[in-house]
Coordinates of C-alpha atoms in Angstrom, one line a residue:
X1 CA 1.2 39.5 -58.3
X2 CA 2.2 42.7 -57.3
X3 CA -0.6 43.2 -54.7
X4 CA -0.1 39.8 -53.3
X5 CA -3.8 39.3 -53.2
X6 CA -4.6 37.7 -56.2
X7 CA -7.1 34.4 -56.0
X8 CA -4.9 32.0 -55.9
X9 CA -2.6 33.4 -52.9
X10 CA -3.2 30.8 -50.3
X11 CA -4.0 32.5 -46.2
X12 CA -1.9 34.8 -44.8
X13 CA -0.1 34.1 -41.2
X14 CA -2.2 35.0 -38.4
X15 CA 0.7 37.4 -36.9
X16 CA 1.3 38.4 -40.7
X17 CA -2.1 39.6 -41.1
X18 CA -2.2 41.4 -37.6
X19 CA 0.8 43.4 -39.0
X20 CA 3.5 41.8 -36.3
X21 CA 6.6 40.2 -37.4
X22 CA 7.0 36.6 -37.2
X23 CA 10.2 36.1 -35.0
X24 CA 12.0 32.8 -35.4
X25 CA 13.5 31.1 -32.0
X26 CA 16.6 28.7 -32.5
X27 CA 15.7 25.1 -31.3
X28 CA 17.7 24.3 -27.9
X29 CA 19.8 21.0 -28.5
X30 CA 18.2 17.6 -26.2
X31 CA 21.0 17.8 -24.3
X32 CA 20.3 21.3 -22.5
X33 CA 16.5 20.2 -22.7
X34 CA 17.4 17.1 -20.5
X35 CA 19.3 19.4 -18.0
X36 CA 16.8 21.6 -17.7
X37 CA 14.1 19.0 -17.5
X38 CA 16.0 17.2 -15.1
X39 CA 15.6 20.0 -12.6
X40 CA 12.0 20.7 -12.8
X41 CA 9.1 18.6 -11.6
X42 CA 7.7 15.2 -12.3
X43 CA 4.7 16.1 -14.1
X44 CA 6.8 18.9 -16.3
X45 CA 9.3 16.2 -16.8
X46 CA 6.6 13.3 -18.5
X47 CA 5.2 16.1 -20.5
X48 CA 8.6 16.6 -21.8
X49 CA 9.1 13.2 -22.5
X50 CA 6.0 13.6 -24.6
X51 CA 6.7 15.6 -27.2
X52 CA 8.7 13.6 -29.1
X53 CA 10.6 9.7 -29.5
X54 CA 14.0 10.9 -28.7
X55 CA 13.3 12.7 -25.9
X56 CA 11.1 9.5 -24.2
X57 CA 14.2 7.1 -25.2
X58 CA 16.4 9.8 -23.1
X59 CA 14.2 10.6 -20.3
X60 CA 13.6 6.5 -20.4
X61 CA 17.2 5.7 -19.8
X62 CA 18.7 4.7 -17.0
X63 CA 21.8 6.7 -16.5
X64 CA 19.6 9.9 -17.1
X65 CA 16.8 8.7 -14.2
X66 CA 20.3 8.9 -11.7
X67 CA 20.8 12.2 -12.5
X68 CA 17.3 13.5 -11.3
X69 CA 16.9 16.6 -9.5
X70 CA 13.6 17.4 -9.4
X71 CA 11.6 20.1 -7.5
X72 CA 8.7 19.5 -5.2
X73 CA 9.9 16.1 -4.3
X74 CA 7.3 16.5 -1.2
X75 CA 4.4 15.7 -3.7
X76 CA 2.6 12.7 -4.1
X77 CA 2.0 11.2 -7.9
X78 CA -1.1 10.0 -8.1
X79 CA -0.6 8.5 -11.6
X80 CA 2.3 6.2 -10.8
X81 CA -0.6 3.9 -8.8
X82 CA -1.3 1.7 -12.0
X83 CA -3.8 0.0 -9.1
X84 CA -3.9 -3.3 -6.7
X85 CA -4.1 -6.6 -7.3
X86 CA -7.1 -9.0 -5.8
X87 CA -7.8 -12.8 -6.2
X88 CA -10.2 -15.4 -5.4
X89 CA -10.0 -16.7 -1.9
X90 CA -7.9 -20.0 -1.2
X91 CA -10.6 -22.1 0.5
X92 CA -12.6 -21.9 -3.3
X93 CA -9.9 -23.9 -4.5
X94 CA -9.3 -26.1 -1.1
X95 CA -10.8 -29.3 -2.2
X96 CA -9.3 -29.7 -5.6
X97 CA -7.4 -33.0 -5.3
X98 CA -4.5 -31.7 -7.8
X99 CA -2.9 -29.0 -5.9
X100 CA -0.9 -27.6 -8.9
X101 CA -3.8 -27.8 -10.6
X102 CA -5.6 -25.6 -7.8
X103 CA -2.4 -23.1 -7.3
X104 CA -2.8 -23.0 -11.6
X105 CA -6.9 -22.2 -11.3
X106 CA -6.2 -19.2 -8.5
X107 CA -3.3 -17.8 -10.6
X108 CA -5.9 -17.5 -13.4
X109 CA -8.5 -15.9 -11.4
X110 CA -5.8 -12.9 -10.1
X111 CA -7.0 -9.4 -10.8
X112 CA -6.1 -6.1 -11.6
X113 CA -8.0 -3.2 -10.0
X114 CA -7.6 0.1 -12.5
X115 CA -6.9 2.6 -10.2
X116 CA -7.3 5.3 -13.0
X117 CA -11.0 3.5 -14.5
X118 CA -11.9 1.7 -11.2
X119 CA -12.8 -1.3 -12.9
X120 CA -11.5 -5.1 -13.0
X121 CA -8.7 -6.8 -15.2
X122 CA -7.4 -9.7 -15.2
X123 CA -3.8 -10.0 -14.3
X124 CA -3.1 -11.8 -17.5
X125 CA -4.5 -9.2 -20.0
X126 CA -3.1 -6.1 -17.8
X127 CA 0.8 -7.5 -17.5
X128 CA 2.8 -8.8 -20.7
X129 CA 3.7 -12.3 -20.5
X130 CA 6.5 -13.8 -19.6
X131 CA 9.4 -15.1 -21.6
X132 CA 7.8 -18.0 -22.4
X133 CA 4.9 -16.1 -23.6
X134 CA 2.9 -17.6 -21.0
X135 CA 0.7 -15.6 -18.6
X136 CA 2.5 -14.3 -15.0
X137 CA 1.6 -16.6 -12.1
X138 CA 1.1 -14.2 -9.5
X139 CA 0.5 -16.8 -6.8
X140 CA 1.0 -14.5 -3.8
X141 CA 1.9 -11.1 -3.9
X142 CA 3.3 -10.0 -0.4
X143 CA 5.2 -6.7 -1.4
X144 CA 5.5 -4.4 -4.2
X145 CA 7.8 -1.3 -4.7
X146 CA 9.1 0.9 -7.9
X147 CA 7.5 -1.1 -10.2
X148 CA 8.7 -4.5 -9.0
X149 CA 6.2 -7.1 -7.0
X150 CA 7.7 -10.0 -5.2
X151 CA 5.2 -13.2 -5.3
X152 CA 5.3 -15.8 -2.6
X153 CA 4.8 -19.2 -4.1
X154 CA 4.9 -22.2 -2.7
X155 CA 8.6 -23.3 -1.2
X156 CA 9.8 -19.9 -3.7
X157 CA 10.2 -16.2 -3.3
X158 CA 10.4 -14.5 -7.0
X159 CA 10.7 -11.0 -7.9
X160 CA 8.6 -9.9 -11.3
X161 CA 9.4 -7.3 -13.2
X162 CA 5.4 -6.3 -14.5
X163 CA 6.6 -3.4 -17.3
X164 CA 8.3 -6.3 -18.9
X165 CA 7.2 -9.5 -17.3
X166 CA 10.4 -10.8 -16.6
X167 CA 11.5 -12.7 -13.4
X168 CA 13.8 -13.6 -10.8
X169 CA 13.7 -16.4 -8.5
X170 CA 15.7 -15.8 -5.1
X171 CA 17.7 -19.3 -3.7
X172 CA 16.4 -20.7 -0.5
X173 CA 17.2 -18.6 3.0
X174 CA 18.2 -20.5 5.3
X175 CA 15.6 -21.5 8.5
X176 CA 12.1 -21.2 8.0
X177 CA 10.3 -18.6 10.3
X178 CA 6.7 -16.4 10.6
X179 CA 7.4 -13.4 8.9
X180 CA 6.9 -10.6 7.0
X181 CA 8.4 -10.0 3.2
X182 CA 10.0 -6.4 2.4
X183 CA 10.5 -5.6 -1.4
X184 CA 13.3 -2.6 -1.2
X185 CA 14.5 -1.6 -4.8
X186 CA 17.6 0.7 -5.1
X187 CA 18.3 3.1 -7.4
X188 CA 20.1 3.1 -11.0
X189 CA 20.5 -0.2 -13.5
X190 CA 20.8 -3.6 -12.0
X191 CA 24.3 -5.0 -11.8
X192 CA 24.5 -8.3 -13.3
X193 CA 23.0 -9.9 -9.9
X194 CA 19.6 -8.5 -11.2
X195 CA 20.0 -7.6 -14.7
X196 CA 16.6 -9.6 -15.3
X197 CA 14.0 -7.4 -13.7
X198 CA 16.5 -4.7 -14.6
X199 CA 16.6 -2.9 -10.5
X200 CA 19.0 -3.9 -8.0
X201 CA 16.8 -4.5 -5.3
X202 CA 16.6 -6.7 -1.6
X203 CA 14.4 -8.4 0.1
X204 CA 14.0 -8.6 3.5
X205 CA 12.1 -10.9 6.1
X206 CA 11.4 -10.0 9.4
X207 CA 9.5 -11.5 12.5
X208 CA 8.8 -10.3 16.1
X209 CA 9.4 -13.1 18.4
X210 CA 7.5 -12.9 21.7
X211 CA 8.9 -15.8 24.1
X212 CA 9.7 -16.0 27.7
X213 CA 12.2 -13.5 28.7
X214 CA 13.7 -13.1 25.2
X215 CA 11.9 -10.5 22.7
X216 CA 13.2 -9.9 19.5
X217 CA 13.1 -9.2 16.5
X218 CA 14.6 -11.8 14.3
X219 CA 15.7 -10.2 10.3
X220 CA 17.4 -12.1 7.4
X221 CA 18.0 -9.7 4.0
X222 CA 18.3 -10.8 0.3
X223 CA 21.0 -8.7 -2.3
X224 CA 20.1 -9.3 -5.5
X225 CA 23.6 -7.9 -6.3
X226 CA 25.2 -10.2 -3.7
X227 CA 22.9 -12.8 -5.2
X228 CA 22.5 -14.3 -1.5
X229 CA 20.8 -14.0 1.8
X230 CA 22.8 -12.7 4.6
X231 CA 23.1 -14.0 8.2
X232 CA 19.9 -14.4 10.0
X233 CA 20.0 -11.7 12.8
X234 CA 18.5 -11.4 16.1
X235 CA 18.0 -7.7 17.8
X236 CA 16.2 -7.8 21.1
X237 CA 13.5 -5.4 21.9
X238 CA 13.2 -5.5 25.8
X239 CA 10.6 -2.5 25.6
X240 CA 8.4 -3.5 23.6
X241 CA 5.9 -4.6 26.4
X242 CA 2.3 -6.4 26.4
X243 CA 1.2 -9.4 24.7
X244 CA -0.2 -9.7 21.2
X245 CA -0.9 -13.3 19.0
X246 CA 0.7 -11.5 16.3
X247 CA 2.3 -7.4 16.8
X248 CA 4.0 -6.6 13.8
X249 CA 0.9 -5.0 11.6
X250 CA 1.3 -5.7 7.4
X251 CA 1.8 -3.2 4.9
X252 CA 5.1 -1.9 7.1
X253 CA 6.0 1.6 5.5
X254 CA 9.3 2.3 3.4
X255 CA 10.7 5.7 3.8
X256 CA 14.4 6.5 2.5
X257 CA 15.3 3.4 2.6
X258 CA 14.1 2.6 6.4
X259 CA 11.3 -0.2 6.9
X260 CA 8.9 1.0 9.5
X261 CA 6.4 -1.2 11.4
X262 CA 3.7 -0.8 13.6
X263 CA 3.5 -2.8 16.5
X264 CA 0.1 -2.9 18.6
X265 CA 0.2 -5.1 21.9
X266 CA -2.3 -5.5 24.5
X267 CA -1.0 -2.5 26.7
X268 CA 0.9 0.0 24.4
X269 CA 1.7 0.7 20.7
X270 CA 5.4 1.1 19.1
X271 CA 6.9 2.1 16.0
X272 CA 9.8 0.0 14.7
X273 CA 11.9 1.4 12.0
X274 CA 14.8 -0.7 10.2
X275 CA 17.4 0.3 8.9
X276 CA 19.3 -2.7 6.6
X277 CA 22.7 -2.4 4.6
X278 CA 24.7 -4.7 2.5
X279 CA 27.9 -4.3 4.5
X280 CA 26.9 -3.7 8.1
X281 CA 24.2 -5.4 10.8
X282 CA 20.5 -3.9 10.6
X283 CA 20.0 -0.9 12.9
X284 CA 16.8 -1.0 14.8
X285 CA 14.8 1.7 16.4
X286 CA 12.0 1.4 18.9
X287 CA 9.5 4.5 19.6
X288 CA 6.7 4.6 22.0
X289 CA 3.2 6.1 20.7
X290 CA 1.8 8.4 23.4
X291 CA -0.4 6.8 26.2
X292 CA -3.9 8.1 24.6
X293 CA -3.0 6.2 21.2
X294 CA -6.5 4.1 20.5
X295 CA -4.0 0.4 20.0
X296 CA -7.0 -1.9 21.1
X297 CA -9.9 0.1 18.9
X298 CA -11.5 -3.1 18.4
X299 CA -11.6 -4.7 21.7
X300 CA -13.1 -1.3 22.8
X301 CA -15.6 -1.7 20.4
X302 CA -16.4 -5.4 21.4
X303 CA -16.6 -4.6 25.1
X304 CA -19.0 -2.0 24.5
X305 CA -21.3 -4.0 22.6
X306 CA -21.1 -6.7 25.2
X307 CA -21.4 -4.9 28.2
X308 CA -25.0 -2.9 26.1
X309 CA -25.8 -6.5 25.3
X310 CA -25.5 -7.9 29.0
X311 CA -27.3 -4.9 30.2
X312 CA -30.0 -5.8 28.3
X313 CA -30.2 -9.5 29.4
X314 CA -29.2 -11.3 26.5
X315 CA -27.1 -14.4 26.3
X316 CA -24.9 -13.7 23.2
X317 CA -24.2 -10.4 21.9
X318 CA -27.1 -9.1 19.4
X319 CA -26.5 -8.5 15.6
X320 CA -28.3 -5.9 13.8
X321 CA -30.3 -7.4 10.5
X322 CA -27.6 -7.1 8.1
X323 CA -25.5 -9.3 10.3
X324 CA -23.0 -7.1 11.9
X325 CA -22.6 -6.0 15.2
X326 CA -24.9 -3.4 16.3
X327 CA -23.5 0.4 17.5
X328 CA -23.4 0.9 20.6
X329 CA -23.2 3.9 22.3
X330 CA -20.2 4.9 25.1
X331 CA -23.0 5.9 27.5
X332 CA -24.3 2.5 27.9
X333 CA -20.9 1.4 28.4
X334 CA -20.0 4.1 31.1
X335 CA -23.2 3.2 33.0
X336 CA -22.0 -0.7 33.6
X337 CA -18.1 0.4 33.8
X338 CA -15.2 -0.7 32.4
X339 CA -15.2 -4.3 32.4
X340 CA -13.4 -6.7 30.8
X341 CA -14.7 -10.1 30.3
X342 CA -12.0 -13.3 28.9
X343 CA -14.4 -13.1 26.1
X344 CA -14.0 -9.6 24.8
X345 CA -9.7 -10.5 25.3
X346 CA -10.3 -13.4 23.0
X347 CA -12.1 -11.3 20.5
X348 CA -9.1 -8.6 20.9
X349 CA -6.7 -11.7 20.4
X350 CA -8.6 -12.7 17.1
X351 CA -8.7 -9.2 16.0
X352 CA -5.1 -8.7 15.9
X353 CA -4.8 -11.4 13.4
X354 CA -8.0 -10.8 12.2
X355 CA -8.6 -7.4 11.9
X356 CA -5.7 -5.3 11.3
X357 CA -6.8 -3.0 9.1
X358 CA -8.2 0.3 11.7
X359 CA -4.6 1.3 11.5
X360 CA -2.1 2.0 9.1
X361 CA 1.7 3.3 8.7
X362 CA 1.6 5.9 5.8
X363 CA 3.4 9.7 5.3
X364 CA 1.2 13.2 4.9
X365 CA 3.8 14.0 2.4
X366 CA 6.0 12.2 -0.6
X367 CA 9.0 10.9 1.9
X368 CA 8.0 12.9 4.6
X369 CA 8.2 11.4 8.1
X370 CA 5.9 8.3 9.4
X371 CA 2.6 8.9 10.4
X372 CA -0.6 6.1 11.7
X373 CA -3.6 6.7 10.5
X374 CA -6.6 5.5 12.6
X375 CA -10.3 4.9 11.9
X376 CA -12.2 5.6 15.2
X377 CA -15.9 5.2 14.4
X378 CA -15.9 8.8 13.8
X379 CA -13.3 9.7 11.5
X380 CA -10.0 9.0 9.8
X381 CA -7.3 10.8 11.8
X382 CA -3.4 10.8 11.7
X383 CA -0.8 10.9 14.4
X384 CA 2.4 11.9 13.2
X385 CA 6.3 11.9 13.9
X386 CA 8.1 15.2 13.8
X387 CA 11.1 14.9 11.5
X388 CA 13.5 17.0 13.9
X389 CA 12.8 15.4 17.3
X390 CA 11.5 11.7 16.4
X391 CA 8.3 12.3 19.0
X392 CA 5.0 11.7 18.0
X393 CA 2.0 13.9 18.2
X394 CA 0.0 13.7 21.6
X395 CA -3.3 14.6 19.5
X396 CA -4.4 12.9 16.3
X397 CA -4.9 15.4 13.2
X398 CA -8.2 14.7 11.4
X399 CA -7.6 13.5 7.8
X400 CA -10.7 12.7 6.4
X401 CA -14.9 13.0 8.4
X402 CA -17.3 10.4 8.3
X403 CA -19.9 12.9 6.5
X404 CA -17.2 13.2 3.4
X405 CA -16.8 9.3 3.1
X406 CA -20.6 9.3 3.3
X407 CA -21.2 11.7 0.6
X408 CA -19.2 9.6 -1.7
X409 CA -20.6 6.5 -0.7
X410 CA -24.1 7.4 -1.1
X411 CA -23.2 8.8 -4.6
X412 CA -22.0 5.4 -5.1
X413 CA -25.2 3.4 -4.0
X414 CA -27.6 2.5 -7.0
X415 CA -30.5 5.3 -7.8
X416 CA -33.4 4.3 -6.1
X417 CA -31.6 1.9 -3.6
X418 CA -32.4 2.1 -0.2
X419 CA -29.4 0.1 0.9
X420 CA -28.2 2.0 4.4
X421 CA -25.0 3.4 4.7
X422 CA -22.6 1.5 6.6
X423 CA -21.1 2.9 10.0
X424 CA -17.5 4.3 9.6
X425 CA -16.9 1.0 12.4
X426 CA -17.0 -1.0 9.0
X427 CA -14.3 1.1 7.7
X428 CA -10.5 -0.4 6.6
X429 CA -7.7 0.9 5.7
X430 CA -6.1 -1.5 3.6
X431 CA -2.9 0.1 2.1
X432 CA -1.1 3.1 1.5
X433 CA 0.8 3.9 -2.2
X434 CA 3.8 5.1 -1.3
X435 CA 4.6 7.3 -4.4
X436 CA 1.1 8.1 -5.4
X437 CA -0.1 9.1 -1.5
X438 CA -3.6 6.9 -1.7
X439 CA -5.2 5.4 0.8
X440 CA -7.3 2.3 0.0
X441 CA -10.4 2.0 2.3
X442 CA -12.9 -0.7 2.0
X443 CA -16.1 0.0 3.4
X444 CA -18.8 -2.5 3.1
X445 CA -17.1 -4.2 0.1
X446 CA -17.1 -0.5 -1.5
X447 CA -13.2 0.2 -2.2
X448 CA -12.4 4.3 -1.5
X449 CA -9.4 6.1 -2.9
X450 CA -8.2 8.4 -0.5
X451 CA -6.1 11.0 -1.9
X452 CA -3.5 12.2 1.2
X453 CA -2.5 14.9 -0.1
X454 CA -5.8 16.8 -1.0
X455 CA -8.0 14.9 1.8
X456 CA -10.5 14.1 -0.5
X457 CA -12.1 10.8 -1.7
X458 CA -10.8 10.5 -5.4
X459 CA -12.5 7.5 -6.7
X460 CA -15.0 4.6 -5.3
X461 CA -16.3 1.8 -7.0
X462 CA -18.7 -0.9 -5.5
X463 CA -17.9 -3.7 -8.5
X464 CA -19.7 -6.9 -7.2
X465 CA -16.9 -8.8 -8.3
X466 CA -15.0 -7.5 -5.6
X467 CA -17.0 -9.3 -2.6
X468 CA -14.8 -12.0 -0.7
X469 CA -11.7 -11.2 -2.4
X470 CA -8.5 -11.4 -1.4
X471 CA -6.7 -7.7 -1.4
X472 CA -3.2 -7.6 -1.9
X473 CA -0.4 -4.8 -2.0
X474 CA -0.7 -1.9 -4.0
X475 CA 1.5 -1.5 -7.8
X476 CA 3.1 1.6 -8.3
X477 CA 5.1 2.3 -12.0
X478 CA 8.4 3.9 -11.3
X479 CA 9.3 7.0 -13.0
X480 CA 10.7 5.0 -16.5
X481 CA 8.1 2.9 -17.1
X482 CA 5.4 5.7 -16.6
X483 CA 7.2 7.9 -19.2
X484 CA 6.8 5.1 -22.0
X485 CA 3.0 4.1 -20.9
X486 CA 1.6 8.0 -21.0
X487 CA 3.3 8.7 -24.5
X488 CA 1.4 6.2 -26.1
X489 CA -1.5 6.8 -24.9
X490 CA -1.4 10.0 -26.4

């Protein structure tokens, strides 16, 4: 029609209508998209990956993961934390006269707590299966990094790959020893040492060795591109001084590369940070935490409660009706001075094995510089390590109050319930995400997501099913299996 108006002309453009000309912008080719992309952010670069199947096979790949240079690399990703995984204690399963049968029923019973829906999974319907299409038999999980998790079973150390389910089993290491497991995964494709979980990565064991005359630290490091274990090191530590049943703390913190541990005797505190390579002996570093560092929180605690409870003429200490110890206050302590009976030592002995969850290694920032975070009855604080000088703070910087956790917790508590809230003594910090910058803090069987970066509680969730489980590390995606996961979700 000459008007252009007749009845059956379908809706004009928007712009056309307005009277603006529709301009038409050329389509940039993937390969300056990826460039660009490359150099912005993570959260710009997984919406990129997004919009369309090419561009997630791209972003997906590995040779385009070296080439990263993103901005802001000093901020946490919360979403990478896909959540941690908990199981049924061992001592259910203690009296089952098979023992593969009993390691087989506690495999079964391994969960999955959704960090992004706080609720349980099992392990089995979270994780693909393996090769042989049977369930993963996450028997022990002692240390988990870019995606990977390495499980201790019995007389074997393997390495699962959880995007894919695929796994790696490392040979035997040489002589048995107490120690600690370090999952470190490099960067780039595996070589053909590794090409089954698909990440070069090591593992490293490490124990502190307190005998006669003779500290050190003894260390024996996996390659999966060597495919063997190196030499079993030893690298003394003369300053480290005190006694402890058991001084390296779990959970040691991995920052570019270097392993740090914190190391809590009877008389002083230390930071130990490891360096390993594949060509060269590890390089250890020992720093001192200032005098005033609260490293025997929970013997203080103890002696104050004993010395309120001997005041008051009682034989064994008192326990309030929910069967914990009762608060007590420092006054009452002051008043009968500071004593220390073999008893509260004992407890302090027990405790380091026991209860070593009032302090945790963790960063204030995505690969920033170590920092220990302490719960003091009061509050979560943090003392940190300045980047440029390697001292640490004199004075603690406070992190989170106990009237924040409360609010939370008492949002948490069932309407109507007149459950108390339980004293920030009960409080544990049980991990730190590396990539994601969350705290985990059980508090009266109520798990807390602490988000570093913002200082706030994120998420809480007081699931019974969680009671007198066994938490284990943390499971953060990396980068290229995130990108996959969040585009078909959309």
């Amino acid at each position: 029609m000459a008007d252009g108006a007749g009845a059956g002309a379908g809706p004009r453009p928007r712009a056309q209508a307005r009277g603006r000309r529709i301009s038409q912008t050329a389509s940039l080719p993937l390969d300056i998209v990826l460039d660009i992309a490359a150099r912005t952010d993570p959260a710009t670069l997984v919406r990129c990956a997004a919009t369309c199947r090419d561009l997630r096979a791209r972003v997906a790949d590995p040779g385009f993961l070296r080439g990263l240079r993103l901005r802001h690399a000093d901020c946490f990703v919360p979403p990478l934390l896909r959540g941690h995984l908990i199981q049924e204690p061992y001592h259910r399963f203690y009296f089952d006269k098979d023992l593969e049968d009993a390691e087989a029923k506690r495999d079964s019973n391994m969960y999955l707590l959704d960090a992004a829906a706080g609720r349980l999974r099992r392990a089995s319907k979270a994780f693909p299966a393996g090769p042989d299409g049977e369930p993963l038999r996450l028997h022990r999980p002692v240390s988990a990094r870019e995606g990977l998790l390495l499980v201790h079973k019995p007389h074997e150390l393997r390495v699962f790959n959880l995007a894919t389910g695929r796994s790696q089993a490392l040979p035997p290491g040489g002589p048995e020893f107490p120690v600690h497991y370090v999952l470190l995964v490099g960067d780039g494709a595996a070589a053909d040492g590794s090409a089954v979980v698909g990440r070069p990565f090591q593992v490293v064991k490490a124990s502190l060795v307190f005998e006669y005359h003779h500290r050190h630290l003894k260390v024996q490091t996996f390659s999966s591109e060597l495919g063997a274990w190196g030499p079993c090191t030893e690298i003394r530590t003369p300053q480290i001084q005190g006694a402890a049943y058991e001084p390296l703390r779990p959970m040691p913190l991995v920052v570019a590369g270097a392993m740090h541990w914190l190391c809590l005797t009877d008389s002083a505190g230390y930071v130990l940070k490891l360096r390993v390579r594949a060509a060269a002996p590890p390089r250890l570093a020992v720093t001192n935490l200032p005098e005033n560092f609260p490293y025997n929180i929970r013997r203080r605690w103890y002696v104050q409660h004993l010395m309120a409870t001997m005041a008051a003429g009682a034989r064994e200490p008192r326990r309030a009706s929910h069967g914990r110890r009762e608060d007590i206050s420092v006054d009452a302590v002051q008043a009968h001075g500071e004593v220390e009976p073999a008893a509260a030592v004992q407890e302090d002995r027990q405790g380091v094995n026991g209860f070593q969850d009032q302090h945790l290694m963790a960063t204030m920032a995505a690969g920033g510089s170590p920092a220990v975070l302490v719960t003091d009855g009061e509050k979560i604080s943090a003392w940190t390590q300045s980047k440029h000088t390697g001292r640490w703070s004199q004075q603690p910087q406070v992190v989170i109050d106990y009237a924040a956790i409360s609010t939370c917790l008492r949002s948490m508590r069932m309407p109507g319930g007149n459950l108390p809230l339980p004293p920030m003594t009960e409080a544990k910090l049980l991990w730190f995400a590396e990539r994601s910058g969350i705290v985990l803090i059980d508090m009266d069987d109520c798990f807390l997501w602490l988000d570093l970066q913002s200082r706030k509680i994120v998420r809480g969730t007081s699931d019974s099913r969680i009671t007198y489980k066994t938490v284990y590390c943390p499971y953060e995606m990396d980068l290229s299996t995130w990108v996959p996961t969040f585009s078909r979700s959309l």
